[in-house]
mmCIF file with all atom_site columns, C-alpha atoms in Angstrom:
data_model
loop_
_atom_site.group_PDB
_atom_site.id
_atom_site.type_symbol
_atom_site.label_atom_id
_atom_site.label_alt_id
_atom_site.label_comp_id
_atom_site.label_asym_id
_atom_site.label_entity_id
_atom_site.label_seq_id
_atom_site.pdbx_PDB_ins_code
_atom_site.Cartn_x
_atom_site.Cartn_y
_atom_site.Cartn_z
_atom_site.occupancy
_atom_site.B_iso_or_equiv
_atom_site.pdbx_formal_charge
_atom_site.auth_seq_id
_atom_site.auth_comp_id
_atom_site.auth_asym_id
_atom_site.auth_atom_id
_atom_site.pdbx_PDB_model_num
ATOM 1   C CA . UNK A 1 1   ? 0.000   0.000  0.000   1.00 0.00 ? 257 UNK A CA 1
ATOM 2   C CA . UNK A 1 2   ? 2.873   2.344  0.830   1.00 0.00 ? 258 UNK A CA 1
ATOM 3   C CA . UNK A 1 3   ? 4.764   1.289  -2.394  1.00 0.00 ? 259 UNK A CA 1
ATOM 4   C CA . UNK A 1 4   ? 1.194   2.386  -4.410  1.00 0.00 ? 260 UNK A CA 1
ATOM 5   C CA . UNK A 1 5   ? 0.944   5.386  -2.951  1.00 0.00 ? 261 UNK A CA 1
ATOM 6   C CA . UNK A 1 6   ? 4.749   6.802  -3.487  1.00 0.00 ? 262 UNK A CA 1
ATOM 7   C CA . UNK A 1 7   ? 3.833   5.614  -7.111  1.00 0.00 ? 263 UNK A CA 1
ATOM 8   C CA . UNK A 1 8   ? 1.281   7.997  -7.703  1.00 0.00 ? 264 UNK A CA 1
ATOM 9   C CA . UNK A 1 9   ? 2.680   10.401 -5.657  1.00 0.00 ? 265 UNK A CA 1
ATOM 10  C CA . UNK A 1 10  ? 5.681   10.488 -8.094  1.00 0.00 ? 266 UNK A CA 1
ATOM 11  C CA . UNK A 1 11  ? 3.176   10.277 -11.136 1.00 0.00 ? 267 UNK A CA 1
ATOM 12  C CA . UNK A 1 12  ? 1.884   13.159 -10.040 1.00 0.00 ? 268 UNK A CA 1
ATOM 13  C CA . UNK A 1 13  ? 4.987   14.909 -9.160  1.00 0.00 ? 269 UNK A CA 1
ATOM 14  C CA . UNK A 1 14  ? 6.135   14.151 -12.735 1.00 0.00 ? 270 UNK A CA 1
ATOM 15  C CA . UNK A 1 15  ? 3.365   15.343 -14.795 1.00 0.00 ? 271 UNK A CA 1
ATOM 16  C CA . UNK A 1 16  ? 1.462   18.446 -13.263 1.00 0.00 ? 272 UNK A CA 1
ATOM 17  C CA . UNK A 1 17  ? -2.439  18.681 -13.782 1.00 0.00 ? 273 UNK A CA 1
ATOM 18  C CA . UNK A 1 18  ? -3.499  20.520 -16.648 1.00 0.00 ? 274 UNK A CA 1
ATOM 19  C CA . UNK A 1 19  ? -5.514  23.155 -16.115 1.00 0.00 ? 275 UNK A CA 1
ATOM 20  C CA . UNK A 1 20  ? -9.613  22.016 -17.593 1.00 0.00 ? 276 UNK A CA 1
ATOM 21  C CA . UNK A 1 21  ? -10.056 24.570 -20.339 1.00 0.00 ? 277 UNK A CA 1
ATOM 22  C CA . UNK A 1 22  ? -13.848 24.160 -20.230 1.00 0.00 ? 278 UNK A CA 1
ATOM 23  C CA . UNK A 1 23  ? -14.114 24.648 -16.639 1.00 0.00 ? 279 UNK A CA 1
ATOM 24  C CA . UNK A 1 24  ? -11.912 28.029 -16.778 1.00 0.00 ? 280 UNK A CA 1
ATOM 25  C CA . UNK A 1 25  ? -13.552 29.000 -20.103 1.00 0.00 ? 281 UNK A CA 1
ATOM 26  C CA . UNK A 1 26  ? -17.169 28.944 -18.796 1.00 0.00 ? 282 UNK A CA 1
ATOM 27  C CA . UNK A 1 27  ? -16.172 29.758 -14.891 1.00 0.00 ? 283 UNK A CA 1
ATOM 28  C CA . UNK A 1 28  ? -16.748 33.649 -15.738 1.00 0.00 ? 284 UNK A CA 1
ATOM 29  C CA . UNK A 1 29  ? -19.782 33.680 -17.748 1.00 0.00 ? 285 UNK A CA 1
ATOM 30  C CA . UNK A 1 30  ? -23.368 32.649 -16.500 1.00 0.00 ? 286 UNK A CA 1
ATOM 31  C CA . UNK A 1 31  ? -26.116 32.004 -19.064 1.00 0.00 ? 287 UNK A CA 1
ATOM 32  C CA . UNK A 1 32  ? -28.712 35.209 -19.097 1.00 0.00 ? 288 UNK A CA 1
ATOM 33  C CA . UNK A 1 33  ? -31.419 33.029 -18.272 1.00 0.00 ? 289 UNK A CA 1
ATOM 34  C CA . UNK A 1 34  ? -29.746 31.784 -14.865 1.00 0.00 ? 290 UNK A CA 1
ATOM 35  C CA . UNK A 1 35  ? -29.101 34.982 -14.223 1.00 0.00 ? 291 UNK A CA 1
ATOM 36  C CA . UNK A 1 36  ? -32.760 36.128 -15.438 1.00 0.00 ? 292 UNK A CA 1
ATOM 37  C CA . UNK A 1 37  ? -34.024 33.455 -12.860 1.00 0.00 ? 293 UNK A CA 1
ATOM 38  C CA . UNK A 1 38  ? -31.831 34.507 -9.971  1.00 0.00 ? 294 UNK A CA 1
ATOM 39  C CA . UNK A 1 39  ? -32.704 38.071 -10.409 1.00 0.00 ? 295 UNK A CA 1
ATOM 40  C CA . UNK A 1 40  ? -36.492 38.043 -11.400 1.00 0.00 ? 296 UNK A CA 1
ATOM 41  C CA . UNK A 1 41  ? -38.124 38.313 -8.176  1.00 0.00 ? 297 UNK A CA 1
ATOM 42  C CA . UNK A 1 42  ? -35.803 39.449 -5.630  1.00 0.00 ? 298 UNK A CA 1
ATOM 43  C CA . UNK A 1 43  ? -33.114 42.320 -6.450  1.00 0.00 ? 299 UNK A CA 1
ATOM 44  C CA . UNK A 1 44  ? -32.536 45.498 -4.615  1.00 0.00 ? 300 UNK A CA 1
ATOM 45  C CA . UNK A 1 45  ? -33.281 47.673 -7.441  1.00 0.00 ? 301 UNK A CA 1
ATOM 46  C CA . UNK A 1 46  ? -37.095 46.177 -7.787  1.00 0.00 ? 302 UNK A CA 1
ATOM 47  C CA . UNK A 1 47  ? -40.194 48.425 -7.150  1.00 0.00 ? 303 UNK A CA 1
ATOM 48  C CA . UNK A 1 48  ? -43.514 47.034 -6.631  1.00 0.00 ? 304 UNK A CA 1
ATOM 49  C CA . UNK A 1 49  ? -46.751 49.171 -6.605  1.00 0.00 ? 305 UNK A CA 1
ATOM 50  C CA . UNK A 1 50  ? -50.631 48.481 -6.130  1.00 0.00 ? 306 UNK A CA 1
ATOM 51  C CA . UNK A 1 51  ? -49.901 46.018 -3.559  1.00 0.00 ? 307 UNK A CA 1
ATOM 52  C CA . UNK A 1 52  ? -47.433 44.196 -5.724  1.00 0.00 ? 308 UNK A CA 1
ATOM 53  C CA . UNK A 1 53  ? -49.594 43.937 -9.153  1.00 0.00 ? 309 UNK A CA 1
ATOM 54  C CA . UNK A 1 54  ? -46.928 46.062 -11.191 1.00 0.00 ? 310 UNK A CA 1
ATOM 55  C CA . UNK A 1 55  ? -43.158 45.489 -10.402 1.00 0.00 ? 311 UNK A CA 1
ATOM 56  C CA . UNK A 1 56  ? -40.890 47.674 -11.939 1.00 0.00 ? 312 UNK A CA 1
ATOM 57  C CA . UNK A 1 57  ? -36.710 47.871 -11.784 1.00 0.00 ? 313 UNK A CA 1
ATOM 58  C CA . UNK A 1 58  ? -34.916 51.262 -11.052 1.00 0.00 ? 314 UNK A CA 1
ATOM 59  C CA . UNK A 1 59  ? -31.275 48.795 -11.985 1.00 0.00 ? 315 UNK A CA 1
ATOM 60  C CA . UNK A 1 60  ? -29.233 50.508 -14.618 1.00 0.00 ? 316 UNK A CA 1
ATOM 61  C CA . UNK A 1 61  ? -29.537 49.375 -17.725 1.00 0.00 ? 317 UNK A CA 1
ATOM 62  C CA . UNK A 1 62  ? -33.164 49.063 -17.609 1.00 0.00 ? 318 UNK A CA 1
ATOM 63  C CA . UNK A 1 63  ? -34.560 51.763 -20.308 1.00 0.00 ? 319 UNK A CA 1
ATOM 64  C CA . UNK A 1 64  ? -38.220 51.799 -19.891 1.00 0.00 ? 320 UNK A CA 1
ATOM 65  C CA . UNK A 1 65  ? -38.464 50.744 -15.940 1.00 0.00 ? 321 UNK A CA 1
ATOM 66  C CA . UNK A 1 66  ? -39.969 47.214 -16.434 1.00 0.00 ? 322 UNK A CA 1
ATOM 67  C CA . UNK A 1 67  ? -39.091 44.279 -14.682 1.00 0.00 ? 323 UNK A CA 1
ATOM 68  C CA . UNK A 1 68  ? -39.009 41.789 -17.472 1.00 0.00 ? 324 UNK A CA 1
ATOM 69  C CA . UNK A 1 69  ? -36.192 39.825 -19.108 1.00 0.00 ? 325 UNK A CA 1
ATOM 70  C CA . UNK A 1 70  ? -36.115 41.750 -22.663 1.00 0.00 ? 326 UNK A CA 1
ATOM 71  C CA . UNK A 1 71  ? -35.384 45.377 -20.597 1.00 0.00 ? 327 UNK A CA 1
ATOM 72  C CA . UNK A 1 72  ? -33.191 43.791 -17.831 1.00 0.00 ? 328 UNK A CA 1
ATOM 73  C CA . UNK A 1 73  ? -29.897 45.298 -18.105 1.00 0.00 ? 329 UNK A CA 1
ATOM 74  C CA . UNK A 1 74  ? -28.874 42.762 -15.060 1.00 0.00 ? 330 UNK A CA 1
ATOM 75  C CA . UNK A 1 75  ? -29.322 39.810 -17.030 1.00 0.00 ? 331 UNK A CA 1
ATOM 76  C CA . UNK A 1 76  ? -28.442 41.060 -20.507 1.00 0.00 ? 332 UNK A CA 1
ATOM 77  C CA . UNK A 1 77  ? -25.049 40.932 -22.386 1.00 0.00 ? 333 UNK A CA 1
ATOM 78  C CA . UNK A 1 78  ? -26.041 44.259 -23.733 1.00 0.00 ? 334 UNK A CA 1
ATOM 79  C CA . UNK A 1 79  ? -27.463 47.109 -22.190 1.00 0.00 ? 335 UNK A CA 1
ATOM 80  C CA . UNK A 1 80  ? -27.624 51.008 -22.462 1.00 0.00 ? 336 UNK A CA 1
ATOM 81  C CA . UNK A 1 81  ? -28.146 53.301 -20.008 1.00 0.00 ? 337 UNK A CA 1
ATOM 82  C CA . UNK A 1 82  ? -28.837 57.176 -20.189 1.00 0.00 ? 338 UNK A CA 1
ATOM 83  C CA . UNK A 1 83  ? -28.429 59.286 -16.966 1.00 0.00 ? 339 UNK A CA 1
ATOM 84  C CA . UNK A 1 84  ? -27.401 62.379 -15.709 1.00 0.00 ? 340 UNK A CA 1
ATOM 85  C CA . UNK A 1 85  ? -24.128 63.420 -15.238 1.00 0.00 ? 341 UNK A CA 1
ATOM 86  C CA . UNK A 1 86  ? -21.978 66.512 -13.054 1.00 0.00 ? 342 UNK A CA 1
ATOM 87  C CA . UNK A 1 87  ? -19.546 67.798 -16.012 1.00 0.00 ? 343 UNK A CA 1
ATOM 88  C CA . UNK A 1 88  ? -16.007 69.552 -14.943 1.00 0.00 ? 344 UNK A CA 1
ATOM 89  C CA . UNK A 1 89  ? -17.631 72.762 -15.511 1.00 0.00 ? 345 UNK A CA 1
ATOM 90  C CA . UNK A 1 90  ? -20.128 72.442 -12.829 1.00 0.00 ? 346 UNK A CA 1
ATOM 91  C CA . UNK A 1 91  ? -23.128 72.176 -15.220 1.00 0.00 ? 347 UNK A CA 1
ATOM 92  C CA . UNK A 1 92  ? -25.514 68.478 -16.029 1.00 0.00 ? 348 UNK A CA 1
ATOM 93  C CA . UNK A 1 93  ? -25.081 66.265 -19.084 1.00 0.00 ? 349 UNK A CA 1
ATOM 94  C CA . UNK A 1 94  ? -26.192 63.451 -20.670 1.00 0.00 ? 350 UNK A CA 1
ATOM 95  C CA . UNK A 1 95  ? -23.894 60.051 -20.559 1.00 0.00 ? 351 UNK A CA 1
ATOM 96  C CA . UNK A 1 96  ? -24.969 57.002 -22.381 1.00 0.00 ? 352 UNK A CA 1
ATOM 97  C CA . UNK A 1 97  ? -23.221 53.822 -20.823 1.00 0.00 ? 353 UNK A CA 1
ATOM 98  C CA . UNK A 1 98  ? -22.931 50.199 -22.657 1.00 0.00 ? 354 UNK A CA 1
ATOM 99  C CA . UNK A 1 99  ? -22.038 46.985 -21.290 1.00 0.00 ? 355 UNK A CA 1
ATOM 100 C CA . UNK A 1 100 ? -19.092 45.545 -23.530 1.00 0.00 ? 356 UNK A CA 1
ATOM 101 C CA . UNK A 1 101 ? -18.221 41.918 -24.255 1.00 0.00 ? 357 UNK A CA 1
ATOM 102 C CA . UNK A 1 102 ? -15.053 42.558 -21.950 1.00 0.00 ? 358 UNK A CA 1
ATOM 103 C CA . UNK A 1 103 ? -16.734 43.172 -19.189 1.00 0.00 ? 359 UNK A CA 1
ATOM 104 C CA . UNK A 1 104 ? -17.826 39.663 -18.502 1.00 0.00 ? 360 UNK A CA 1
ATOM 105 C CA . UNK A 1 105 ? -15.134 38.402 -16.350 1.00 0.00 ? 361 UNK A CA 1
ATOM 106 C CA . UNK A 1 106 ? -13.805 42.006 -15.723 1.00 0.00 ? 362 UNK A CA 1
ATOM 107 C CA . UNK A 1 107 ? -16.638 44.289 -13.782 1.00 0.00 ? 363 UNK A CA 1
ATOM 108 C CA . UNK A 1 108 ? -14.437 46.873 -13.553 1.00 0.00 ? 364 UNK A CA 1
ATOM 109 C CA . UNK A 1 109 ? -14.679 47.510 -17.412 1.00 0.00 ? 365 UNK A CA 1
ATOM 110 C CA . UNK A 1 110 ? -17.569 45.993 -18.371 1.00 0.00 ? 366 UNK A CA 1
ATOM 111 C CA . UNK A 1 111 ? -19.341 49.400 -18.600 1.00 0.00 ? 367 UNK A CA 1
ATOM 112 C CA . UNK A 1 112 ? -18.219 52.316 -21.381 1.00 0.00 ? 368 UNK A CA 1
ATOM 113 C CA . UNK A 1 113 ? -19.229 55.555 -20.650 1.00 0.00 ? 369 UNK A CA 1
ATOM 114 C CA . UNK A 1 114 ? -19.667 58.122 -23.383 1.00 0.00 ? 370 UNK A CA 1
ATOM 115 C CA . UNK A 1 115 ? -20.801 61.999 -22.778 1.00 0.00 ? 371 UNK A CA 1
ATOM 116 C CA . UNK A 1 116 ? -23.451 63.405 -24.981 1.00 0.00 ? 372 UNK A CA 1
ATOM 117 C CA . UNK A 1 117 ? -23.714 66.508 -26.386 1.00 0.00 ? 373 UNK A CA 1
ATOM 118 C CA . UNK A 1 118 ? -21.596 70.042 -25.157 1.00 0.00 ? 374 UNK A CA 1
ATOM 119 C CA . UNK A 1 119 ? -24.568 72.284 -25.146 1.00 0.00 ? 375 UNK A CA 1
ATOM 120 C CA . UNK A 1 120 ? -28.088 70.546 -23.545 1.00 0.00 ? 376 UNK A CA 1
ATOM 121 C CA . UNK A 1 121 ? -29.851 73.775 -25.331 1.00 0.00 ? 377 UNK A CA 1
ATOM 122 C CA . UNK A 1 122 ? -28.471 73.039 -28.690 1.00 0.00 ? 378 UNK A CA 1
ATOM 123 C CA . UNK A 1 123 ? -27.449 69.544 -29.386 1.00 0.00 ? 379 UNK A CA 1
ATOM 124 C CA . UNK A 1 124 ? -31.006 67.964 -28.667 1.00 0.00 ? 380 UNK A CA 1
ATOM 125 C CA . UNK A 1 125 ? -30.895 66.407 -32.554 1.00 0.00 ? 381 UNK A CA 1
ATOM 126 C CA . UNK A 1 126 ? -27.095 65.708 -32.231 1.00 0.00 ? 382 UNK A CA 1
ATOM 127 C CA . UNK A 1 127 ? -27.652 63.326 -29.817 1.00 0.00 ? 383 UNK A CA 1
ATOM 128 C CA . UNK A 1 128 ? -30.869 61.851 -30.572 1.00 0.00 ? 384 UNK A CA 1
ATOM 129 C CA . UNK A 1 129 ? -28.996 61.048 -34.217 1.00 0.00 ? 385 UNK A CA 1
ATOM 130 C CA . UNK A 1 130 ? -26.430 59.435 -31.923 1.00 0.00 ? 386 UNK A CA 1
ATOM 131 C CA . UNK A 1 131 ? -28.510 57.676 -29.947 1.00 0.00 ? 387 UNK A CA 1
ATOM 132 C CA . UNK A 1 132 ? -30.545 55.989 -33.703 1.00 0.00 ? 388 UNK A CA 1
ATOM 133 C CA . UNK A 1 133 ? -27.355 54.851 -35.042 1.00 0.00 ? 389 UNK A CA 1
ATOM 134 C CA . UNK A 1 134 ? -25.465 52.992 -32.032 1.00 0.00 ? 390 UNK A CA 1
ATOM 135 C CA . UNK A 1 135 ? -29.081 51.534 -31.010 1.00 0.00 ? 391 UNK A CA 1
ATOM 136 C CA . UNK A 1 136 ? -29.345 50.230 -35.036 1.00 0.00 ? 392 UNK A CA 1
ATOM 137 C CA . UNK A 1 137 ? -26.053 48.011 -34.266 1.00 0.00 ? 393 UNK A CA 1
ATOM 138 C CA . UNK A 1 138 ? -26.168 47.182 -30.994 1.00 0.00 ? 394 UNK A CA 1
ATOM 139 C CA . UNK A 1 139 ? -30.327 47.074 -29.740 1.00 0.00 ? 395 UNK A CA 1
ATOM 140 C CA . UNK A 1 140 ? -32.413 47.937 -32.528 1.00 0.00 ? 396 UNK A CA 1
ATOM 141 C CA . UNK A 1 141 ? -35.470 47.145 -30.038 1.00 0.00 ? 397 UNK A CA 1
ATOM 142 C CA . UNK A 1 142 ? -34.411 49.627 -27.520 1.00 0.00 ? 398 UNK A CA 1
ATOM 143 C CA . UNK A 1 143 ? -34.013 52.899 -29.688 1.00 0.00 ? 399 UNK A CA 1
ATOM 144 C CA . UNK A 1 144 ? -38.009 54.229 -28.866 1.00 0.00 ? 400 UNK A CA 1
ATOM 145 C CA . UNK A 1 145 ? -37.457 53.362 -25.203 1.00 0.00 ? 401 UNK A CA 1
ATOM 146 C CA . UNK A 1 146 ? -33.973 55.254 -25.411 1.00 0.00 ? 402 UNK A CA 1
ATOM 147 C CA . UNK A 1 147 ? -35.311 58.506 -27.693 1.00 0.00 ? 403 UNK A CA 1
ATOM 148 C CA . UNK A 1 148 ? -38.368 58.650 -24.493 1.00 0.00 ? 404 UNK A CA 1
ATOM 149 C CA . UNK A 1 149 ? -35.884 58.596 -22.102 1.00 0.00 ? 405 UNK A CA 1
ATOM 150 C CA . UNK A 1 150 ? -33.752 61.628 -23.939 1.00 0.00 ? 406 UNK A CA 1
ATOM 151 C CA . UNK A 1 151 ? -36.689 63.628 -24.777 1.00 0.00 ? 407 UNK A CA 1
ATOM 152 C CA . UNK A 1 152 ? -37.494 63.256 -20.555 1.00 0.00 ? 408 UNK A CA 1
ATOM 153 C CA . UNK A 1 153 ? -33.905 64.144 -19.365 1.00 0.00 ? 409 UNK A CA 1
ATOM 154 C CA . UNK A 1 154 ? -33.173 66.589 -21.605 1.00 0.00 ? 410 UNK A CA 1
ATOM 155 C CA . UNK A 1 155 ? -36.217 68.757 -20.667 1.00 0.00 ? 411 UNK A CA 1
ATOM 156 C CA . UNK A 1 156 ? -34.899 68.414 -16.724 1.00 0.00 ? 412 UNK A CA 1
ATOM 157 C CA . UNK A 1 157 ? -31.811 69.401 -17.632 1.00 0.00 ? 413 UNK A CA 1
ATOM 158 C CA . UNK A 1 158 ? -33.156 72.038 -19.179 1.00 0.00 ? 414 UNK A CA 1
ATOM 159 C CA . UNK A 1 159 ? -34.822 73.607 -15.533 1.00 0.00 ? 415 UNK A CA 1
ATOM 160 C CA . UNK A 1 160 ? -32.245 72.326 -13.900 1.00 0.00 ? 416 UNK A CA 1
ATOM 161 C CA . UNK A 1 161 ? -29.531 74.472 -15.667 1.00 0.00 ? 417 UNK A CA 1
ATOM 162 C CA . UNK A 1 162 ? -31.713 77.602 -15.832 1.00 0.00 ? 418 UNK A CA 1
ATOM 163 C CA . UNK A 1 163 ? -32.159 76.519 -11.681 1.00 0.00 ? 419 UNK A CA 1
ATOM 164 C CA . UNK A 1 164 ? -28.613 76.819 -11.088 1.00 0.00 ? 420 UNK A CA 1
ATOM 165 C CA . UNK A 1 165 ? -27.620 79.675 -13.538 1.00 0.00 ? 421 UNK A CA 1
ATOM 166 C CA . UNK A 1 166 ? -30.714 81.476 -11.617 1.00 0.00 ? 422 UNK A CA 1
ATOM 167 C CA . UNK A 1 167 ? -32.789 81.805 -13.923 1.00 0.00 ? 423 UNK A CA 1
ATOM 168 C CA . UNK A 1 168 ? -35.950 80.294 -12.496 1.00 0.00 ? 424 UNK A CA 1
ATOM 169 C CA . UNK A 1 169 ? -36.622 80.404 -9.188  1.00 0.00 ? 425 UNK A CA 1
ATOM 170 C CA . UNK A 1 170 ? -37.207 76.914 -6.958  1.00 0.00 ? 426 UNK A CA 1
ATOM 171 C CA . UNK A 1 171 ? -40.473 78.325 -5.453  1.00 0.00 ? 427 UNK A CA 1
ATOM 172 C CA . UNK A 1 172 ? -43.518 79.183 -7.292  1.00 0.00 ? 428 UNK A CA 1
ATOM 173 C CA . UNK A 1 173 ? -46.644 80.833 -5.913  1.00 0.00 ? 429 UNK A CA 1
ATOM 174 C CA . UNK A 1 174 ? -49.846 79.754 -6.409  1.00 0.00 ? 430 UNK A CA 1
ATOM 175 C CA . UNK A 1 175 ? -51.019 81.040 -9.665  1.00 0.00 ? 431 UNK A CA 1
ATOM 176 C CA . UNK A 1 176 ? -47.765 78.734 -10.726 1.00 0.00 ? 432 UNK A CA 1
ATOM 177 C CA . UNK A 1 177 ? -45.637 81.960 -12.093 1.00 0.00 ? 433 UNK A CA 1
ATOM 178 C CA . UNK A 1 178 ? -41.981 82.581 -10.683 1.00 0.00 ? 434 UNK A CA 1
ATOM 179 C CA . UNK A 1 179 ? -41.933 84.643 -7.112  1.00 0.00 ? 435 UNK A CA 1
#
């Protein structure tokens, strides 16, 4: 028994184990329906209203707010994202963020971030061209949810420029006109 086991001790000492390339290969990536399953009904970014009847997802990625598989920017390879962003200059902008193929085993980059449009009062076309041609490659089905979701923030960043520049003032009176 001892002489078998110095045997295979040495066999193993000889010829290291190869590392499985399946196993590593598919280690870092999880199918989107696992994920879509894992997710589904319990997240941290879900909302539920009427008692639970309509759930919705506040989770970036998610362009129209619905919790369903197709909008899910959890469980999708590829997702855009429009929000708001502080600029060096101390005024709001638009940034539209995609998930890239890299980012599946490396979080850190699996987001790219791209600033749209210099001026919010002039380049409302600009970027809403922008927005119709990377959709056409990358999520044709997402352009009308993405074009909604411009038209919304760029009419709050609208007020909330003129709010900081001082033009409009925060409190309005009853008859709704500026005090």
């Amino acid at each position: 028994e001892a002489y078998q086991n110095t045997r295979v001790r040495n066999r193993l000492q000889e010829r290291p184990m190869a590392p499985n390339k399946k196993f590593e290969a598919s280690s870092g990536t999880v199918p989107a329906d696992v994920i879509w399953g894992l997710v589904r009904k319990s997240n941290s970014f879900l909302v539920k209203r009427d008692g639970g009847r309509n759930t919705f997802s506040s989770e970036p990625g998610n362009v129209r707010n619905l919790n369903s598989f197709n909008q899910s920017g959890l469980a999708n390879a590829r997702a855009i994202d429009l929000s708001i962003a502080k600029r060096a200059d101390g005024t709001s902008g638009v940034t539209m963020t995609m998930k890239s193929k890299a980012g599946k085993r490396r979080p850190a980059k699996a987001a790219k971030a791209t600033p749209l449009g210099r001026d919010v009062n002039k380049d409302f076309r600009r970027v809403a061209k922008c927005i119709k041609a990377t959709t056409a490659t990358y999520r044709p089905d997402l352009t009308e949810g993405l074009l909604a979701r411009w038209t919304g923030l760029h009419r709050s960043l609208l007020t909330l420029n003129k709010q900081k520049a001082g033009v409009i003032s925060k409190k309005r009176s009853r008859s709704g006109r500026n005090k």
